Coordinates of C-alpha atoms in Angstrom, one line a residue:
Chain A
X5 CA 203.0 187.1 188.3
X6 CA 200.6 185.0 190.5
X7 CA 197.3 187.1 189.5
X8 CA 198.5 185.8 185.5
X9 CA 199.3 182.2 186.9
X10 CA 196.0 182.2 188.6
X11 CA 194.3 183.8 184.7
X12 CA 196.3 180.9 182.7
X13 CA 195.1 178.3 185.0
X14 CA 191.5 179.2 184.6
X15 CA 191.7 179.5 181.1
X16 CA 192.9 176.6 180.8
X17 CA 190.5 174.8 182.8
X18 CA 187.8 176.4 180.9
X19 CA 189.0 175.5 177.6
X20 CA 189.7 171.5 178.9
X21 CA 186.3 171.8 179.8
X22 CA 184.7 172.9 177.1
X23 CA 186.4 170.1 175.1
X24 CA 185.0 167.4 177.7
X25 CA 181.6 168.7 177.8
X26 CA 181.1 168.9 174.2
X27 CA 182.8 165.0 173.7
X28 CA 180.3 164.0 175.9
X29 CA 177.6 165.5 174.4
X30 CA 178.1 163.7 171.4
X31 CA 178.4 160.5 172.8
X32 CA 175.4 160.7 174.0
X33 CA 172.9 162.5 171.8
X34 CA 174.4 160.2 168.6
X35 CA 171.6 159.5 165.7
X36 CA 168.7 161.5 166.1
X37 CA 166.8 160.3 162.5
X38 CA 165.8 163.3 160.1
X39 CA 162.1 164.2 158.6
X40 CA 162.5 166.4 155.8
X41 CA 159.4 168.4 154.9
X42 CA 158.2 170.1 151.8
X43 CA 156.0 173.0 151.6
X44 CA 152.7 172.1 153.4
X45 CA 149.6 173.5 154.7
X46 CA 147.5 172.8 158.0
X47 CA 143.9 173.8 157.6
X48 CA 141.0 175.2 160.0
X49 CA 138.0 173.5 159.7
X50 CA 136.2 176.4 158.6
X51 CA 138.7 177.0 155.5
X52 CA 138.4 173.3 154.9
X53 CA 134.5 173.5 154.1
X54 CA 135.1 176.5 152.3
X55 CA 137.8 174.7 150.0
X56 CA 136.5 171.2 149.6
X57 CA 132.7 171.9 150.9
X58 CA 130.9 171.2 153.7
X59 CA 130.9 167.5 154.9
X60 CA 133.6 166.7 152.7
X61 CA 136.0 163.6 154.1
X62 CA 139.9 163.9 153.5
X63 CA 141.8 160.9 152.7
X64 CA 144.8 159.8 154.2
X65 CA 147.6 159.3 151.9
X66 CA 150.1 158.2 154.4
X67 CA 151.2 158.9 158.6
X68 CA 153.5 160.7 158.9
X69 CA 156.2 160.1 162.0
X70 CA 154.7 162.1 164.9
X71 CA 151.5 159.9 166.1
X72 CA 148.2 160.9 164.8
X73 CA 149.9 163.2 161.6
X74 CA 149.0 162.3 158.4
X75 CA 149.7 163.6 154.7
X76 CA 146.4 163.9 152.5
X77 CA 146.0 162.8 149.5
X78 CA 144.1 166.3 148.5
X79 CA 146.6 169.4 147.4
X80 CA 145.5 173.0 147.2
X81 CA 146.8 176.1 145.2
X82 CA 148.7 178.9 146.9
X83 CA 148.9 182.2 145.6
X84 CA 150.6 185.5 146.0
X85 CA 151.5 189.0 144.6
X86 CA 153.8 187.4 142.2
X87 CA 153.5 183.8 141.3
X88 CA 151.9 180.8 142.2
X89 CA 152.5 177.3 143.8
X90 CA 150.6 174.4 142.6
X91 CA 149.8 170.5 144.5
X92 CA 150.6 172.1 147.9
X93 CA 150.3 168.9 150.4
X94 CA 148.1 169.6 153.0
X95 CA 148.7 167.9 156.6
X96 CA 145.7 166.7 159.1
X97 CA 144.4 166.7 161.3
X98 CA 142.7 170.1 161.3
X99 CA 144.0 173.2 163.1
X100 CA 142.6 175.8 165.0
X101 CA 143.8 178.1 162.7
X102 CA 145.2 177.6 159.1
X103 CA 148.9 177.5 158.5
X104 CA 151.3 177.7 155.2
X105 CA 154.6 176.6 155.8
X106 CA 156.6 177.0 152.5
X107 CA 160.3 177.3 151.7
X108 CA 162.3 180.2 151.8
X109 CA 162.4 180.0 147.7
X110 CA 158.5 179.6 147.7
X111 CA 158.3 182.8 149.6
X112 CA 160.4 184.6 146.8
X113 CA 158.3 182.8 144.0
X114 CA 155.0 184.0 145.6
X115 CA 156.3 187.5 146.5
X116 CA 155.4 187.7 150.0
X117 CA 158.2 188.5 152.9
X118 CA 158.6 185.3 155.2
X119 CA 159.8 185.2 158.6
X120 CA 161.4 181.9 159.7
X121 CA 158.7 181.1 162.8
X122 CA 158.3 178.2 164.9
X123 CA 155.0 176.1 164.4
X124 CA 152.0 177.6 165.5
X125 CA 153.6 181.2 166.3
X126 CA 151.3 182.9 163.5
X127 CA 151.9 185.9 165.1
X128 CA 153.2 188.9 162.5
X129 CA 153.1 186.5 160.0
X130 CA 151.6 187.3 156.2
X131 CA 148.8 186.0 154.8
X132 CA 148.4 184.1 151.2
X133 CA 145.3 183.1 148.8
X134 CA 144.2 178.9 149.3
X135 CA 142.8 178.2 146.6
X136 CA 140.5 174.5 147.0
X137 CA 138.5 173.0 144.1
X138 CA 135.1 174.1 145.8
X139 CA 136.2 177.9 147.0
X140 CA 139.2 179.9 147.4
X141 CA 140.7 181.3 151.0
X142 CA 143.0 184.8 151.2
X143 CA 144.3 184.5 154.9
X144 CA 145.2 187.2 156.7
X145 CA 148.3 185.3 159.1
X146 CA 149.8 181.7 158.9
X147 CA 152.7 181.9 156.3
X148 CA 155.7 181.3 157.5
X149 CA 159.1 179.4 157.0
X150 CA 159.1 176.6 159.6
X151 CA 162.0 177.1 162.1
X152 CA 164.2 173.7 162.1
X153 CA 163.3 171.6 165.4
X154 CA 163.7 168.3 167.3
X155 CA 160.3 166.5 168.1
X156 CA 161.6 164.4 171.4
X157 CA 159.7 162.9 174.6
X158 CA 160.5 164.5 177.8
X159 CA 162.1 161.1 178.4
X160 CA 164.2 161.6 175.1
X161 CA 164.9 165.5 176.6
X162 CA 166.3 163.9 179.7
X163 CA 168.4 162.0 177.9
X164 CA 170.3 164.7 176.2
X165 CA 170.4 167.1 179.1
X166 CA 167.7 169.8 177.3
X167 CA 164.4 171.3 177.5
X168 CA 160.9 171.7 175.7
X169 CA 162.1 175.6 174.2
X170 CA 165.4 175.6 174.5
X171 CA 167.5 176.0 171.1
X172 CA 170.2 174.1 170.3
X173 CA 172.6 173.3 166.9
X174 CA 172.3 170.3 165.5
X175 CA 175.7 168.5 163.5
X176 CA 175.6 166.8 160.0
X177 CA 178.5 165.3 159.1
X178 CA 179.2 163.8 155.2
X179 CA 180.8 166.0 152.0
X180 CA 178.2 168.8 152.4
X181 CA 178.0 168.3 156.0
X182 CA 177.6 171.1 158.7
X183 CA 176.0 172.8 161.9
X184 CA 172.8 174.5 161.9
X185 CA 172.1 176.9 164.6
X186 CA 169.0 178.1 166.4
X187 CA 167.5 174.6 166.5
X188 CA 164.2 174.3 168.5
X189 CA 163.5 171.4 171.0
X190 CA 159.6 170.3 171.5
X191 CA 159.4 168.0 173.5
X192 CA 156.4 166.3 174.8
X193 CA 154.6 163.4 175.2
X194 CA 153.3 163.3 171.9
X195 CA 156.1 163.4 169.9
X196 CA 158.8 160.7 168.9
X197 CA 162.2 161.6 168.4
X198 CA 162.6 163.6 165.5
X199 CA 164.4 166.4 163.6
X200 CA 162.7 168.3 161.0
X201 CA 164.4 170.7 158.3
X202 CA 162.7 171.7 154.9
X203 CA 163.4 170.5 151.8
X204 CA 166.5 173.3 150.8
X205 CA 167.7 173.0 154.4
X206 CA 168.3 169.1 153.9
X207 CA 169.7 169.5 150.5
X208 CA 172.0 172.5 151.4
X209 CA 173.8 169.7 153.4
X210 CA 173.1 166.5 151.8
X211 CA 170.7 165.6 154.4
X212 CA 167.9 162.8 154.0
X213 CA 165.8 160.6 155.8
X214 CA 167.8 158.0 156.2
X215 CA 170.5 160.8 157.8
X216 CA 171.3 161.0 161.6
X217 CA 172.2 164.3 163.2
X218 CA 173.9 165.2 166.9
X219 CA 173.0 168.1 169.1
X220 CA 175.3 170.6 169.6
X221 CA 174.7 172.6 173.2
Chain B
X283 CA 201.2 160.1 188.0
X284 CA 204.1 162.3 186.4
X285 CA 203.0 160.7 183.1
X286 CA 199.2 161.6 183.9
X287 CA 199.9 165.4 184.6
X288 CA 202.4 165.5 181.5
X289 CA 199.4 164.3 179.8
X290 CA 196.6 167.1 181.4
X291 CA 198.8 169.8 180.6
X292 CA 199.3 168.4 177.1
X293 CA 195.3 168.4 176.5
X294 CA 195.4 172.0 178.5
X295 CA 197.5 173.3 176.3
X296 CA 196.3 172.0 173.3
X297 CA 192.9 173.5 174.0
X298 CA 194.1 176.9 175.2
X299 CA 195.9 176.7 171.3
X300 CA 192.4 176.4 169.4
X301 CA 190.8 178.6 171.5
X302 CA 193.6 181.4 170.8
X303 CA 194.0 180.4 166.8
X304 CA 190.3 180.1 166.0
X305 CA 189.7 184.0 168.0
X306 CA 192.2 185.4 166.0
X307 CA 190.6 183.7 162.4
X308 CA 187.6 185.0 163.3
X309 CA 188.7 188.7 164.1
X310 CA 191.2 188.8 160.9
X311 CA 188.4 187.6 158.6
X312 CA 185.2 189.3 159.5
X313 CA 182.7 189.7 156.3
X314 CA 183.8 187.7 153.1
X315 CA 180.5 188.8 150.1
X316 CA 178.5 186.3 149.1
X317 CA 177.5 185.8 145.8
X318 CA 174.4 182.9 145.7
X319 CA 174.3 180.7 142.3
X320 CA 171.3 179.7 140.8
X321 CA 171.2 176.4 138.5
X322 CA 173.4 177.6 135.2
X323 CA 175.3 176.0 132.2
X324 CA 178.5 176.7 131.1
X325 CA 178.9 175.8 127.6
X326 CA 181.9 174.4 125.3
X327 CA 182.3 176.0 121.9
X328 CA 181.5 173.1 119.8
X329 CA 177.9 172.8 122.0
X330 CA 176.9 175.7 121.6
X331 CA 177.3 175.9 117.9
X332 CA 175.0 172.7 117.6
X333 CA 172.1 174.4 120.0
X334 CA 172.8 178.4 118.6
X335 CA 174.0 177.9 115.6
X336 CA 177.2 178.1 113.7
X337 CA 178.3 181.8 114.5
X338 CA 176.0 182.8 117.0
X339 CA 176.7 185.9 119.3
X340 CA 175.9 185.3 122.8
X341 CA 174.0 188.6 124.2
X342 CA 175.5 189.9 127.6
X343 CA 173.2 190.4 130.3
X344 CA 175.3 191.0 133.1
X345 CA 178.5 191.2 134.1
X346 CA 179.6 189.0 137.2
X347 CA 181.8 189.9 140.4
X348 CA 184.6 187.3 138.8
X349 CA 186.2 189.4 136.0
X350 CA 185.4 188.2 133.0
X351 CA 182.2 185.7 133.5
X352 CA 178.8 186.9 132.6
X353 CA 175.4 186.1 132.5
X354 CA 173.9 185.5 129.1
X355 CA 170.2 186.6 128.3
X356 CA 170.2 183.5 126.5
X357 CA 168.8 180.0 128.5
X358 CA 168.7 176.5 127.3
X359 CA 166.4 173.7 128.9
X360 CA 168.0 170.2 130.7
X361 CA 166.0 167.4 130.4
X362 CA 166.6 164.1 132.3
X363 CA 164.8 160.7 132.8
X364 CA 162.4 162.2 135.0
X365 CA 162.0 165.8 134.2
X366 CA 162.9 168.9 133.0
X367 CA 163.8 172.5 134.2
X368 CA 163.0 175.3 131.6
X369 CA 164.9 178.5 131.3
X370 CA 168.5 177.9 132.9
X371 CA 171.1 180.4 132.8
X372 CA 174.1 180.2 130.4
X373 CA 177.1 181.8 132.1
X374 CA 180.4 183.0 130.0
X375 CA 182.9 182.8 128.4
X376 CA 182.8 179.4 126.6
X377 CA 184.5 176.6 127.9
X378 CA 186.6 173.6 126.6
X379 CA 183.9 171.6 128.4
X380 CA 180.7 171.7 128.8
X381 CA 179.6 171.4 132.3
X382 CA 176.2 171.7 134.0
X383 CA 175.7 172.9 137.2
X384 CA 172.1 172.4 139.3
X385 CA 170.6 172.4 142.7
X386 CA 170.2 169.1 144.8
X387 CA 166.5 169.5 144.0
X388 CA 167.2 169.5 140.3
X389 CA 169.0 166.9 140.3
X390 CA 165.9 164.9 142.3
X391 CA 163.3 166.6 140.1
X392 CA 165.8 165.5 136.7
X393 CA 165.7 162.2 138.0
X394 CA 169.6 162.0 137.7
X395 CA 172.1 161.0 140.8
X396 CA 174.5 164.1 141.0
X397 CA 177.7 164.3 143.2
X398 CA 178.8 167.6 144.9
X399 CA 182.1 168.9 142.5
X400 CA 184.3 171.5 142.5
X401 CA 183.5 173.7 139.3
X402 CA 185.8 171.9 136.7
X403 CA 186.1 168.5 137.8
X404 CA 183.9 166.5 135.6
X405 CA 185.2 163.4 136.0
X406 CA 183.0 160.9 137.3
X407 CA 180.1 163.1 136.6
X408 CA 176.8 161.8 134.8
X409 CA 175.6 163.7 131.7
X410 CA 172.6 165.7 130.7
X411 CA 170.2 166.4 127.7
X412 CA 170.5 170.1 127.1
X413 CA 167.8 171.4 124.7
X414 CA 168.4 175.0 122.6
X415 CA 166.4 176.7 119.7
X416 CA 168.5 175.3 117.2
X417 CA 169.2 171.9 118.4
X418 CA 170.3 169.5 121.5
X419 CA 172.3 167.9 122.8
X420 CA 173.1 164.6 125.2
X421 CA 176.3 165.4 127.1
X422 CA 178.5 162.1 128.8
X423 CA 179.5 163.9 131.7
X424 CA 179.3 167.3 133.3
X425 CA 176.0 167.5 135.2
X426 CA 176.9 168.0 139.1
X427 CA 176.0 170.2 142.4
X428 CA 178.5 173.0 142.8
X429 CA 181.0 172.8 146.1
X430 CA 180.4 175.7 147.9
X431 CA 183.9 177.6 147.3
X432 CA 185.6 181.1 148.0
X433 CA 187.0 183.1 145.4
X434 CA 190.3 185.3 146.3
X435 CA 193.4 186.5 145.3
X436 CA 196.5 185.2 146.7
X437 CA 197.2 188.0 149.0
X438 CA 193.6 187.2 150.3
X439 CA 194.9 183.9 150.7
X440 CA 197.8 184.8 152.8
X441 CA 195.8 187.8 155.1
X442 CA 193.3 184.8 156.2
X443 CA 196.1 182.4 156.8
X444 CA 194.5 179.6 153.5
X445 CA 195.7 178.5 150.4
X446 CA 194.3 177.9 147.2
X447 CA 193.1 174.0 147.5
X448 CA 192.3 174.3 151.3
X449 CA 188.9 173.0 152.3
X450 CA 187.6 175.3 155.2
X451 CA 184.1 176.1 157.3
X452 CA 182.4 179.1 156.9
X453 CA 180.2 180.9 159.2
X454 CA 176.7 182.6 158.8
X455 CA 175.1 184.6 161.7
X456 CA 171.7 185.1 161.7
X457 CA 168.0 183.7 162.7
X458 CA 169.4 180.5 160.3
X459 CA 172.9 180.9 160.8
X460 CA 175.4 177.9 161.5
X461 CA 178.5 177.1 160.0
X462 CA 179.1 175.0 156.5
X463 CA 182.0 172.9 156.2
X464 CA 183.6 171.8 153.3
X465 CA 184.2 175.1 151.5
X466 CA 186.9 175.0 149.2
X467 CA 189.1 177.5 149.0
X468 CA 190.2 178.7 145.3
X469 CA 192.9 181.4 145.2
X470 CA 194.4 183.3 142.2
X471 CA 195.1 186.2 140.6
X472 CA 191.8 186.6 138.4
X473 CA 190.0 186.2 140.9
X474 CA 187.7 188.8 143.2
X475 CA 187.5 187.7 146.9
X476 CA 183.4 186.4 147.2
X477 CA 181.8 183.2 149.0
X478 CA 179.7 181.1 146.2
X479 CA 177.0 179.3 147.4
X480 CA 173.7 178.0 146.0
X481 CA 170.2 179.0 146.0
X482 CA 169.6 176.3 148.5
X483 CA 172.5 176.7 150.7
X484 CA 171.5 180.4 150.9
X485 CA 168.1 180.1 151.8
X486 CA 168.8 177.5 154.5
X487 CA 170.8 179.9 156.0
X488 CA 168.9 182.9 155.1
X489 CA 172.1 184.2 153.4
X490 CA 171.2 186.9 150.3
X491 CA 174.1 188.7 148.4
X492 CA 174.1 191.5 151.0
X493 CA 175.4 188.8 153.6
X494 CA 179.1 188.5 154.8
X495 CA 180.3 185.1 156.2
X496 CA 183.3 184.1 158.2
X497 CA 186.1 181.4 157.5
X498 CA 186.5 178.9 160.3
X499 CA 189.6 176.8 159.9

């Protein structure tokens, strides 16, 4: 009879806090602002010349949110096995190595198999045709389906009790509202706070840029 | 302090409850289909006599998992102040209205503000021009982004504990999982027990009809 007092007391101590932890949280973490992003592309330089030419200048069409980010004025064509996707924004600066980020209804259009990958981790990903007004590209790695993820300083990081890597959900309240899972956190000092989801992710809950979201831990 | 501890074990108990009832939801209701809708139109008779003509016959090109609805070959184009989307799907059997149902995107690319509905309520909804091979036309109301919803029979119903009307959450595991709220539940006897939710809401989630969700309550 004790060792089942002892049980029921722990339970319910786990439970109460459980229910404190997660009040907290969402005191604290309230309004993180939204970015939604289309499909885009981040170039090499190398596929740049090949696409606009050598020497050829890029203009800015706007910055975007994260410091020294900007949207191009210049689109390029992507291509697959099965269809094709035209006025595909490209993002600057240059890369190190050229990435397509598309949405998961892209991937279908163009007939390639996506994985949903976190910026930068090319790794296993397919490859598409870039196709520029001076030259045409056919990658072998870079497209992927951009994992959903919180730019935030470490400062910002501190502030909300997690780390640069860790994944948390994120909560979206409103008549399509939600959680989304498997959220990743970057945080570092180049970033300012900042959630990103793609275009059908925001939609799928009514989401915009004027929305505010709350991590879930 | 009696009042105080009246009050802990009030909150401990209370939490030990959702804990219990929200483990035995999820064990009871494991894999609910999903079916994922694309943009389609559901047509009144009168409508489409004016874009088929007088005495058309619809051709069948599917049947759908609700007994009785299917998916015509034919398509019509929607046209709004700001664009137009080619090729969308006419579901049947006719209805007494005609009602239009589109992606969030669609509704950005038609240039027309939609509201999220439940499948029959019109009212309040804007209109749409809908374009077919023998004429068009400009409907007053009908246009709007389906609520995501769950088909079932009553006994469904009463197995997961809902009832027709009830607005629940429903969970997706998974690289994109999370949960979406807001899912209304819509129980009767012609109906076959399947989760609708859009193309968008699917990809954000990386659902697919091979997927099988959970109700949260």
């Amino acid at each position: 009879m004790d060792n089942k007092y002892e049980a029921v007391l722990k339970l319910l101590l786990e439970a109460v806090q459980d229910n404190l932890s997660s009040a907290e949280v969402k005191e604290e973490e309230s309004g993180i602002p939204v970015g939604v992003s289309n499909r885009h592309v981040h170039l090499s330089q190398a596929d740049q010349n090949i696409l606009f030419g050598e020497g050829y200048q890029m203009t800015v069409m706007k910055e975007l949110s994260q410091p020294g980010q900007y949207a191009y004025k210049e689109t390029v064509t992507i291509c697959g096995p099965k269809g094709a996707i035209e006025k595909v924004r490209i993002l600057g600066p240059v890369r190190s190595k050229t990435q397509v980020e598309v949405l998961a209804g892209d991937a279908f259009k163009l007939g390639v198999v996506s994985q949903t990958k976190l910026s930068g981790d090319l790794h296993g990903t397919p490859g598409i045709a870039i196709i520029g007004p001076k030259g045409s590209v056919q990658t072998t790695e870079g497209l992927m389906v951009a994992q959903r993820h919180i730019h935030m300083t470490p400062q910002d990081a501190q502030r909300f009790g997690v780390h640069d890597g860790q994944v948390v959900g994120i909560e979206v309240s409103g008549p399509r509202g939600g959680i989304y899972k498997n959220v990743a956190v970057r945080a570092n000092d180049a970033s300012v706070l900042e959630c990103h989801v793609d275009t059908e992710e925001a939609n799928a809950m009514c989401i915009n840029s004027l929305s505010k979201i709350n991590i879930i831990k």
